[in-house]
């Protein structure tokens, strides 16, 4: 009997990591196929312990610092039934600070380190979530003017370059999701962001997706690595203008998209220049995901209306 494959999942208690774990746990006979190593900064946190309680036979929570990837792999190899990590899921939080040299970004440093250690430790399959920059093909060459999009461009390039330079046989897949429905929270900072979004994009459509569906896409790759090997796929589930989104909010909640005074929306560029540049890029260039391709892979993707009705925290219209 062969040992189950061990998957190291970065950001396991975050939106994408937990969505991936949920998707994997819904797979028939998962216990005989995979061991999930859930990487978190604090293994004793309520989120980490809740994750462990989901399926303690399959999930092992390991504590680690992405700034010290060597230590992560030492612990991961100890937890693995066969002493090695078969697959790695990599995603890093973006840093709101703008770095003149992208190499100084913690996101880049952590990503590069995890890639290096994955190659060194003989990982067989590496999945990275990046971000769309204009469609499957255009994203390869388009760094964009957005700092936290440019970092992902360089991380993608580094992944492929390191595999080639090392002569590694490590398989890889890159997913490039767009804006998350889950960003639409009833908080004041999101009110400011959506006010700027409305005023900058006007009647320009933008593409969105749920992190729940991103997790399902990633799980499909881990379950079928040969099918997804060597592919970079942009992900989106819905597209709409601000006013179309506003109407969907009214239909489901009885109220429009939470916004604030237009003057406060204009302060976004002062407080968070990275997000201002992103909104301007949405307006001038923008996402260009093949929605039909995504639906062929995952026909049950949620529309924003379905997400608002079934998953959001907003009170529903009576």
Short mmCIF file of N, CA and C in Angstrom, two decimals, residues 172-261:
data_model
loop_
_atom_site.label_atom_id
_atom_site.label_comp_id
_atom_site.label_asym_id
_atom_site.label_seq_id
_atom_site.Cartn_x
_atom_site.Cartn_y
_atom_site.Cartn_z
N UNK A 172 4.19 22.30 -12.14
CA UNK A 172 3.68 23.56 -11.60
C UNK A 172 2.37 23.96 -12.27
N UNK A 173 1.57 24.70 -11.53
CA UNK A 173 0.36 25.32 -12.06
C UNK A 173 0.22 26.69 -11.40
N UNK A 174 -0.17 27.67 -12.19
CA UNK A 174 -0.43 29.01 -11.67
C UNK A 174 -1.90 29.35 -11.90
N UNK A 175 -2.58 29.77 -10.85
CA UNK A 175 -3.94 30.30 -10.99
C UNK A 175 -3.89 31.80 -10.76
N UNK A 176 -4.63 32.53 -11.59
CA UNK A 176 -4.62 33.99 -11.51
C UNK A 176 -6.04 34.51 -11.29
N UNK A 177 -6.49 34.54 -10.04
CA UNK A 177 -7.84 35.03 -9.77
C UNK A 177 -7.94 36.55 -9.86
N UNK A 178 -9.18 37.01 -9.94
CA UNK A 178 -9.48 38.45 -10.00
C UNK A 178 -9.94 38.91 -8.61
N UNK A 179 -10.72 39.97 -8.54
CA UNK A 179 -11.21 40.50 -7.26
C UNK A 179 -12.12 39.48 -6.57
N UNK A 180 -12.06 39.46 -5.24
CA UNK A 180 -12.85 38.51 -4.45
C UNK A 180 -14.17 39.12 -4.01
N UNK A 181 -15.25 38.35 -4.13
CA UNK A 181 -16.53 38.78 -3.54
C UNK A 181 -16.34 39.05 -2.04
N UNK A 182 -15.51 38.23 -1.41
CA UNK A 182 -15.33 38.33 0.04
C UNK A 182 -14.75 39.67 0.48
N UNK A 183 -14.24 40.45 -0.46
CA UNK A 183 -13.78 41.80 -0.12
C UNK A 183 -14.95 42.74 0.16
N UNK A 184 -16.14 42.35 -0.27
CA UNK A 184 -17.32 43.20 -0.13
C UNK A 184 -17.91 43.09 1.28
N UNK A 185 -17.16 43.52 2.26
CA UNK A 185 -17.59 43.44 3.65
C UNK A 185 -18.16 44.79 4.12
N UNK A 186 -19.07 44.77 5.10
CA UNK A 186 -19.70 46.01 5.59
C UNK A 186 -18.81 46.76 6.58
N UNK A 187 -17.62 47.13 6.13
CA UNK A 187 -16.68 47.85 6.99
C UNK A 187 -16.40 49.23 6.38
N UNK A 188 -15.91 50.14 7.21
CA UNK A 188 -15.73 51.51 6.74
C UNK A 188 -14.66 51.61 5.66
N UNK A 189 -13.57 50.83 5.80
CA UNK A 189 -12.52 50.90 4.79
C UNK A 189 -13.02 50.40 3.43
N UNK A 190 -13.92 49.41 3.45
CA UNK A 190 -14.49 48.93 2.19
C UNK A 190 -15.46 49.96 1.62
N UNK A 191 -16.16 50.69 2.47
CA UNK A 191 -17.02 51.78 1.99
C UNK A 191 -16.19 52.81 1.22
N UNK A 192 -15.04 53.16 1.77
CA UNK A 192 -14.16 54.12 1.09
C UNK A 192 -13.67 53.54 -0.23
N UNK A 193 -13.25 52.27 -0.19
CA UNK A 193 -12.75 51.63 -1.42
C UNK A 193 -13.83 51.57 -2.49
N UNK A 194 -15.04 51.16 -2.11
CA UNK A 194 -16.11 51.02 -3.11
C UNK A 194 -16.60 52.38 -3.61
N UNK A 195 -16.44 53.41 -2.81
CA UNK A 195 -16.75 54.77 -3.29
C UNK A 195 -15.76 55.17 -4.38
N UNK A 196 -14.48 54.93 -4.14
CA UNK A 196 -13.47 55.21 -5.16
C UNK A 196 -13.67 54.31 -6.38
N UNK A 197 -14.03 53.06 -6.16
CA UNK A 197 -14.31 52.10 -7.24
C UNK A 197 -15.42 52.65 -8.14
N UNK A 198 -16.49 53.11 -7.52
CA UNK A 198 -17.62 53.68 -8.27
C UNK A 198 -17.21 54.90 -9.08
N UNK A 199 -16.46 55.79 -8.46
CA UNK A 199 -16.14 57.06 -9.10
C UNK A 199 -15.06 56.93 -10.17
N UNK A 200 -14.17 55.95 -10.03
CA UNK A 200 -13.09 55.78 -11.01
C UNK A 200 -13.53 54.90 -12.17
N UNK A 201 -14.20 53.78 -11.88
CA UNK A 201 -14.58 52.86 -12.95
C UNK A 201 -15.82 53.31 -13.71
N UNK A 202 -16.70 54.04 -13.04
CA UNK A 202 -17.96 54.51 -13.65
C UNK A 202 -18.71 53.34 -14.27
N UNK A 203 -18.84 53.29 -15.60
CA UNK A 203 -19.63 52.22 -16.22
C UNK A 203 -18.75 51.09 -16.79
N UNK A 204 -17.49 51.02 -16.35
CA UNK A 204 -16.59 49.96 -16.79
C UNK A 204 -16.87 48.68 -16.00
N UNK A 205 -16.99 47.56 -16.72
CA UNK A 205 -17.20 46.27 -16.06
C UNK A 205 -15.90 45.80 -15.41
N UNK A 206 -16.04 45.05 -14.33
CA UNK A 206 -14.89 44.43 -13.66
C UNK A 206 -15.27 43.00 -13.32
N UNK A 207 -14.29 42.11 -13.32
CA UNK A 207 -14.55 40.69 -13.06
C UNK A 207 -14.25 40.35 -11.60
N UNK A 208 -15.05 39.41 -11.07
CA UNK A 208 -14.96 39.03 -9.67
C UNK A 208 -15.11 37.51 -9.53
N UNK A 209 -14.76 36.99 -8.34
CA UNK A 209 -14.92 35.56 -8.04
C UNK A 209 -14.93 35.37 -6.53
N UNK A 210 -15.48 34.24 -6.08
CA UNK A 210 -15.43 33.89 -4.66
C UNK A 210 -14.19 33.06 -4.36
N UNK A 211 -13.61 33.27 -3.19
CA UNK A 211 -12.47 32.45 -2.78
C UNK A 211 -12.89 30.99 -2.59
N UNK A 212 -14.16 30.76 -2.33
CA UNK A 212 -14.66 29.38 -2.23
C UNK A 212 -14.42 28.65 -3.55
N UNK A 213 -14.73 29.32 -4.65
CA UNK A 213 -14.54 28.71 -5.96
C UNK A 213 -13.06 28.62 -6.33
N UNK A 214 -12.26 29.59 -5.89
CA UNK A 214 -10.82 29.49 -6.12
C UNK A 214 -10.29 28.21 -5.47
N UNK A 215 -10.73 27.93 -4.25
CA UNK A 215 -10.31 26.72 -3.57
C UNK A 215 -10.68 25.46 -4.34
N UNK A 216 -11.83 25.47 -4.98
CA UNK A 216 -12.25 24.31 -5.77
C UNK A 216 -11.36 24.15 -6.99
N UNK A 217 -11.04 25.25 -7.67
CA UNK A 217 -10.12 25.17 -8.81
C UNK A 217 -8.77 24.58 -8.38
N UNK A 218 -8.23 25.06 -7.28
CA UNK A 218 -6.93 24.59 -6.82
C UNK A 218 -6.98 23.11 -6.47
N UNK A 219 -8.08 22.69 -5.83
CA UNK A 219 -8.21 21.27 -5.47
C UNK A 219 -8.24 20.39 -6.71
N UNK A 220 -8.88 20.87 -7.76
CA UNK A 220 -8.91 20.10 -9.02
C UNK A 220 -7.50 19.87 -9.55
N UNK A 221 -6.65 20.88 -9.39
CA UNK A 221 -5.27 20.75 -9.85
C UNK A 221 -4.51 19.71 -9.03
N UNK A 222 -4.65 19.77 -7.71
CA UNK A 222 -3.94 18.80 -6.87
C UNK A 222 -4.45 17.37 -7.10
N UNK A 223 -5.72 17.23 -7.42
CA UNK A 223 -6.28 15.91 -7.67
C UNK A 223 -5.94 15.39 -9.06
N UNK A 224 -5.61 16.31 -9.97
CA UNK A 224 -5.30 15.94 -11.36
C UNK A 224 -4.06 16.68 -11.86
N UNK A 225 -2.91 16.48 -11.23
CA UNK A 225 -1.72 17.27 -11.56
C UNK A 225 -1.27 17.14 -13.01
N UNK A 226 -1.42 15.98 -13.61
CA UNK A 226 -0.98 15.81 -14.99
C UNK A 226 -1.81 16.68 -15.93
N UNK A 227 -3.09 16.82 -15.63
CA UNK A 227 -3.98 17.62 -16.48
C UNK A 227 -3.66 19.11 -16.39
N UNK A 228 -3.22 19.56 -15.22
CA UNK A 228 -3.01 20.99 -14.99
C UNK A 228 -1.54 21.41 -15.06
N UNK A 229 -0.64 20.46 -15.18
CA UNK A 229 0.78 20.76 -15.18
C UNK A 229 1.16 21.72 -16.31
N UNK A 230 1.97 22.73 -15.96
CA UNK A 230 2.47 23.66 -16.96
C UNK A 230 1.45 24.66 -17.47
N UNK A 231 0.36 24.85 -16.72
CA UNK A 231 -0.69 25.77 -17.16
C UNK A 231 -0.80 26.96 -16.20
N UNK A 232 -1.10 28.11 -16.78
CA UNK A 232 -1.44 29.30 -16.01
C UNK A 232 -2.84 29.71 -16.42
N UNK A 233 -3.77 29.69 -15.47
CA UNK A 233 -5.18 29.89 -15.78
C UNK A 233 -5.73 31.06 -14.97
N UNK A 234 -6.27 32.06 -15.67
CA UNK A 234 -6.92 33.18 -15.00
C UNK A 234 -8.33 32.76 -14.60
N UNK A 235 -8.77 33.23 -13.42
CA UNK A 235 -10.04 32.78 -12.85
C UNK A 235 -10.99 33.94 -12.58
N UNK A 236 -12.22 33.82 -13.04
CA UNK A 236 -13.29 34.77 -12.73
C UNK A 236 -14.62 34.04 -12.86
N UNK A 237 -15.63 34.53 -12.15
CA UNK A 237 -16.95 33.89 -12.18
C UNK A 237 -18.05 34.81 -12.66
N UNK A 238 -17.84 36.13 -12.55
CA UNK A 238 -18.90 37.08 -12.89
C UNK A 238 -18.25 38.40 -13.29
N UNK A 239 -18.98 39.22 -14.02
CA UNK A 239 -18.50 40.56 -14.35
C UNK A 239 -19.67 41.52 -14.41
N UNK A 240 -19.45 42.75 -13.98
CA UNK A 240 -20.54 43.72 -13.90
C UNK A 240 -19.98 45.11 -13.68
N UNK A 241 -20.80 46.11 -13.98
CA UNK A 241 -20.47 47.49 -13.67
C UNK A 241 -20.83 47.76 -12.21
N UNK A 242 -20.43 48.91 -11.70
CA UNK A 242 -20.80 49.25 -10.33
C UNK A 242 -22.31 49.31 -10.18
N UNK A 243 -22.99 49.91 -11.15
CA UNK A 243 -24.44 50.05 -11.04
C UNK A 243 -25.14 48.69 -11.10
N UNK A 244 -24.60 47.77 -11.90
CA UNK A 244 -25.16 46.42 -11.94
C UNK A 244 -24.96 45.72 -10.60
N UNK A 245 -23.80 45.93 -9.99
CA UNK A 245 -23.56 45.38 -8.66
C UNK A 245 -24.50 46.01 -7.64
N UNK A 246 -24.72 47.30 -7.77
CA UNK A 246 -25.62 48.02 -6.88
C UNK A 246 -27.03 47.43 -6.94
N UNK A 247 -27.48 47.12 -8.14
CA UNK A 247 -28.82 46.53 -8.32
C UNK A 247 -28.90 45.15 -7.70
N UNK A 248 -27.83 44.37 -7.81
CA UNK A 248 -27.82 43.03 -7.21
C UNK A 248 -27.87 43.14 -5.69
N UNK A 249 -27.15 44.11 -5.14
CA UNK A 249 -27.22 44.34 -3.70
C UNK A 249 -28.64 44.68 -3.27
N UNK A 250 -29.28 45.58 -4.01
CA UNK A 250 -30.66 45.98 -3.67
C UNK A 250 -31.61 44.79 -3.75
N UNK A 251 -31.42 43.96 -4.76
CA UNK A 251 -32.29 42.81 -4.97
C UNK A 251 -32.19 41.83 -3.80
N UNK A 252 -30.98 41.62 -3.30
CA UNK A 252 -30.76 40.62 -2.26
C UNK A 252 -30.92 41.20 -0.86
N UNK A 253 -30.39 42.40 -0.63
CA UNK A 253 -30.35 42.96 0.72
C UNK A 253 -31.35 44.09 0.96
N UNK A 254 -31.88 44.63 -0.12
CA UNK A 254 -32.78 45.77 0.02
C UNK A 254 -32.05 47.10 0.07
N UNK A 255 -30.72 47.06 0.07
CA UNK A 255 -29.90 48.26 0.09
C UNK A 255 -28.80 48.16 -0.97
N UNK A 256 -28.27 49.31 -1.37
CA UNK A 256 -27.21 49.32 -2.37
C UNK A 256 -25.86 48.96 -1.80
N UNK A 257 -24.84 48.97 -2.65
CA UNK A 257 -23.47 48.72 -2.22
C UNK A 257 -23.08 49.75 -1.14
N UNK A 258 -22.52 49.32 -0.03
CA UNK A 258 -22.11 50.28 1.00
C UNK A 258 -21.04 51.24 0.48
N UNK A 259 -21.36 52.52 0.47
CA UNK A 259 -20.41 53.55 0.05
C UNK A 259 -20.48 54.70 1.05
N UNK A 260 -19.64 55.71 0.84
CA UNK A 260 -19.65 56.88 1.71
C UNK A 260 -19.55 58.13 0.85
N UNK A 261 -19.20 59.25 1.45
CA UNK A 261 -19.11 60.51 0.71
C UNK A 261 -18.01 60.44 -0.34
#
